[in-house]
């Protein structure tokens, strides 16, 4: 029962976080705002200001439910980014990384798959 409640609360949080189109174009008339599975969330945006706003809203909405973002586990990755300003959660800077693992897959800034294949074979 608790897993079901967590999914309901998580869905409510994400619906209230992504209430405006700030993601990347996915299809002609739709945008991809986030990827989420259980407590693993990847927020997606093409602008620094939009991702900062998403992070702020996620922090505020999650706090309202009694949940909080673990800033030490939170990472950011910029691909072809023009702005290098830090992304912040409650005045704490989010670490900018070249690679990270999301749901068992290695995400690489260069968008290549070699690191993921090597990690899986290892």
PDB file of C-alpha atoms in Angstrom:
ATOM      1  CA  UNK A   1       0.000   0.000   0.000  1.00  0.00           C
ATOM      2  CA  UNK A   2       2.804   2.461   0.829  1.00  0.00           C
ATOM      3  CA  UNK A   3       4.362   2.013  -2.646  1.00  0.00           C
ATOM      4  CA  UNK A   4       1.016   2.878  -4.229  1.00  0.00           C
ATOM      5  CA  UNK A   5       0.693   6.019  -2.091  1.00  0.00           C
ATOM      6  CA  UNK A   6       4.252   7.040  -3.007  1.00  0.00           C
ATOM      7  CA  UNK A   7       3.396   6.736  -6.719  1.00  0.00           C
ATOM      8  CA  UNK A   8       0.248   8.842  -6.268  1.00  0.00           C
ATOM      9  CA  UNK A   9       2.146  11.552  -4.350  1.00  0.00           C
ATOM     10  CA  UNK A  10       5.020  11.469  -6.869  1.00  0.00           C
ATOM     11  CA  UNK A  11       2.589  11.865  -9.758  1.00  0.00           C
ATOM     12  CA  UNK A  12       0.884  14.784  -8.006  1.00  0.00           C
ATOM     13  CA  UNK A  13       4.259  16.453  -7.395  1.00  0.00           C
ATOM     14  CA  UNK A  14       5.302  16.120 -11.045  1.00  0.00           C
ATOM     15  CA  UNK A  15       1.938  17.372 -12.344  1.00  0.00           C
ATOM     16  CA  UNK A  16       2.271  20.472 -10.171  1.00  0.00           C
ATOM     17  CA  UNK A  17       5.940  20.966 -11.060  1.00  0.00           C
ATOM     18  CA  UNK A  18       5.490  20.772 -14.838  1.00  0.00           C
ATOM     19  CA  UNK A  19       2.444  22.950 -15.306  1.00  0.00           C
ATOM     20  CA  UNK A  20       3.958  24.972 -18.174  1.00  0.00           C
ATOM     21  CA  UNK A  21       5.733  23.921 -21.351  1.00  0.00           C
ATOM     22  CA  UNK A  22       9.433  24.201 -20.457  1.00  0.00           C
ATOM     23  CA  UNK A  23      10.807  20.952 -21.864  1.00  0.00           C
ATOM     24  CA  UNK A  24      12.246  20.000 -25.223  1.00  0.00           C
ATOM     25  CA  UNK A  25      10.260  19.434 -28.388  1.00  0.00           C
ATOM     26  CA  UNK A  26       9.417  15.735 -28.622  1.00  0.00           C
ATOM     27  CA  UNK A  27       6.904  15.682 -31.443  1.00  0.00           C
ATOM     28  CA  UNK A  28       5.392  18.459 -33.495  1.00  0.00           C
ATOM     29  CA  UNK A  29       2.772  19.358 -30.889  1.00  0.00           C
ATOM     30  CA  UNK A  30       4.270  17.925 -27.675  1.00  0.00           C
ATOM     31  CA  UNK A  31       7.225  18.483 -25.376  1.00  0.00           C
ATOM     32  CA  UNK A  32       9.194  16.149 -23.126  1.00  0.00           C
ATOM     33  CA  UNK A  33       9.310  17.672 -19.647  1.00  0.00           C
ATOM     34  CA  UNK A  34      10.808  14.914 -17.496  1.00  0.00           C
ATOM     35  CA  UNK A  35      11.657  11.263 -17.134  1.00  0.00           C
ATOM     36  CA  UNK A  36      10.662   9.714 -13.841  1.00  0.00           C
ATOM     37  CA  UNK A  37      10.533   6.253 -12.365  1.00  0.00           C
ATOM     38  CA  UNK A  38       9.772   5.831  -8.649  1.00  0.00           C
ATOM     39  CA  UNK A  39      12.120   8.295  -6.911  1.00  0.00           C
ATOM     40  CA  UNK A  40      14.474   8.804  -9.892  1.00  0.00           C
ATOM     41  CA  UNK A  41      13.589  12.010 -11.723  1.00  0.00           C
ATOM     42  CA  UNK A  42      15.305  13.623 -14.704  1.00  0.00           C
ATOM     43  CA  UNK A  43      14.070  17.128 -15.477  1.00  0.00           C
ATOM     44  CA  UNK A  44      14.602  18.192 -19.087  1.00  0.00           C
ATOM     45  CA  UNK A  45      14.770  21.656 -20.605  1.00  0.00           C
ATOM     46  CA  UNK A  46      16.493  23.546 -23.367  1.00  0.00           C
ATOM     47  CA  UNK A  47      16.960  26.767 -21.342  1.00  0.00           C
ATOM     48  CA  UNK A  48      18.855  27.378 -18.111  1.00  0.00           C
ATOM     49  CA  UNK A  49      16.107  29.638 -16.736  1.00  0.00           C
ATOM     50  CA  UNK A  50      13.475  26.960 -17.389  1.00  0.00           C
ATOM     51  CA  UNK A  51      15.412  24.171 -15.680  1.00  0.00           C
ATOM     52  CA  UNK A  52      16.110  26.454 -12.702  1.00  0.00           C
ATOM     53  CA  UNK A  53      12.388  27.222 -12.454  1.00  0.00           C
ATOM     54  CA  UNK A  54      11.529  23.494 -12.679  1.00  0.00           C
ATOM     55  CA  UNK A  55      14.002  22.701  -9.893  1.00  0.00           C
ATOM     56  CA  UNK A  56      12.578  25.498  -7.728  1.00  0.00           C
ATOM     57  CA  UNK A  57       8.998  24.311  -8.305  1.00  0.00           C
ATOM     58  CA  UNK A  58       9.943  20.666  -7.677  1.00  0.00           C
ATOM     59  CA  UNK A  59      11.615  21.687  -4.410  1.00  0.00           C
ATOM     60  CA  UNK A  60       8.616  23.766  -3.287  1.00  0.00           C
ATOM     61  CA  UNK A  61       5.929  21.239  -4.264  1.00  0.00           C
ATOM     62  CA  UNK A  62       7.843  18.274  -2.794  1.00  0.00           C
ATOM     63  CA  UNK A  63       8.420  20.191   0.446  1.00  0.00           C
ATOM     64  CA  UNK A  64       4.666  20.769   0.672  1.00  0.00           C
ATOM     65  CA  UNK A  65       4.179  16.964   0.794  1.00  0.00           C
ATOM     66  CA  UNK A  66       6.996  16.400   3.301  1.00  0.00           C
ATOM     67  CA  UNK A  67       9.543  15.200   0.734  1.00  0.00           C
ATOM     68  CA  UNK A  68      12.808  16.908  -0.113  1.00  0.00           C
ATOM     69  CA  UNK A  69      15.419  16.837  -2.846  1.00  0.00           C
ATOM     70  CA  UNK A  70      18.750  15.339  -1.801  1.00  0.00           C
ATOM     71  CA  UNK A  71      21.054  18.019  -3.215  1.00  0.00           C
ATOM     72  CA  UNK A  72      24.158  15.843  -2.715  1.00  0.00           C
ATOM     73  CA  UNK A  73      22.709  13.162  -5.037  1.00  0.00           C
ATOM     74  CA  UNK A  74      21.344  15.660  -7.557  1.00  0.00           C
ATOM     75  CA  UNK A  75      23.407  16.169 -10.730  1.00  0.00           C
ATOM     76  CA  UNK A  76      23.067  18.354 -13.793  1.00  0.00           C
ATOM     77  CA  UNK A  77      24.320  17.760 -17.309  1.00  0.00           C
ATOM     78  CA  UNK A  78      24.451  20.363 -20.064  1.00  0.00           C
ATOM     79  CA  UNK A  79      24.571  19.340 -23.680  1.00  0.00           C
ATOM     80  CA  UNK A  80      25.415  22.172 -26.081  1.00  0.00           C
ATOM     81  CA  UNK A  81      24.653  24.662 -23.299  1.00  0.00           C
ATOM     82  CA  UNK A  82      25.371  28.334 -23.893  1.00  0.00           C
ATOM     83  CA  UNK A  83      25.063  29.338 -20.241  1.00  0.00           C
ATOM     84  CA  UNK A  84      27.342  27.970 -17.542  1.00  0.00           C
ATOM     85  CA  UNK A  85      25.470  29.475 -14.578  1.00  0.00           C
ATOM     86  CA  UNK A  86      25.085  27.099 -11.674  1.00  0.00           C
ATOM     87  CA  UNK A  87      21.773  25.411 -11.005  1.00  0.00           C
ATOM     88  CA  UNK A  88      20.804  25.909  -7.379  1.00  0.00           C
ATOM     89  CA  UNK A  89      18.493  24.297  -4.848  1.00  0.00           C
ATOM     90  CA  UNK A  90      18.007  26.460  -1.750  1.00  0.00           C
ATOM     91  CA  UNK A  91      21.244  28.381  -2.450  1.00  0.00           C
ATOM     92  CA  UNK A  92      23.200  25.113  -2.716  1.00  0.00           C
ATOM     93  CA  UNK A  93      24.894  24.516  -6.065  1.00  0.00           C
ATOM     94  CA  UNK A  94      24.047  21.336  -8.003  1.00  0.00           C
ATOM     95  CA  UNK A  95      27.102  19.455  -9.296  1.00  0.00           C
ATOM     96  CA  UNK A  96      27.563  19.649 -13.080  1.00  0.00           C
ATOM     97  CA  UNK A  97      28.791  16.304 -14.482  1.00  0.00           C
ATOM     98  CA  UNK A  98      29.987  14.824 -17.776  1.00  0.00           C
ATOM     99  CA  UNK A  99      28.323  11.414 -17.179  1.00  0.00           C
ATOM    100  CA  UNK A 100      25.853   9.850 -14.750  1.00  0.00           C
ATOM    101  CA  UNK A 101      23.877   6.620 -14.396  1.00  0.00           C
ATOM    102  CA  UNK A 102      20.080   6.830 -14.716  1.00  0.00           C
ATOM    103  CA  UNK A 103      18.040   3.642 -14.264  1.00  0.00           C
ATOM    104  CA  UNK A 104      21.106   1.533 -15.012  1.00  0.00           C
ATOM    105  CA  UNK A 105      22.076   3.340 -18.218  1.00  0.00           C
ATOM    106  CA  UNK A 106      25.120   5.593 -18.448  1.00  0.00           C
ATOM    107  CA  UNK A 107      24.207   9.024 -19.775  1.00  0.00           C
ATOM    108  CA  UNK A 108      27.116  10.740 -21.479  1.00  0.00           C
ATOM    109  CA  UNK A 109      27.455  14.406 -22.418  1.00  0.00           C
ATOM    110  CA  UNK A 110      28.843  13.396 -25.814  1.00  0.00           C
ATOM    111  CA  UNK A 111      25.714  11.249 -26.404  1.00  0.00           C
ATOM    112  CA  UNK A 112      27.906   8.236 -27.189  1.00  0.00           C
ATOM    113  CA  UNK A 113      27.174   4.714 -25.970  1.00  0.00           C
ATOM    114  CA  UNK A 114      30.687   3.304 -25.414  1.00  0.00           C
ATOM    115  CA  UNK A 115      30.774   4.154 -21.682  1.00  0.00           C
ATOM    116  CA  UNK A 116      27.433   2.436 -21.115  1.00  0.00           C
ATOM    117  CA  UNK A 117      28.502  -0.693 -23.030  1.00  0.00           C
ATOM    118  CA  UNK A 118      31.837  -0.926 -21.190  1.00  0.00           C
ATOM    119  CA  UNK A 119      30.124  -0.472 -17.803  1.00  0.00           C
ATOM    120  CA  UNK A 120      27.539  -3.155 -18.569  1.00  0.00           C
ATOM    121  CA  UNK A 121      30.144  -5.623 -19.824  1.00  0.00           C
ATOM    122  CA  UNK A 122      32.283  -4.994 -16.707  1.00  0.00           C
TER     123      UNK A 122
END
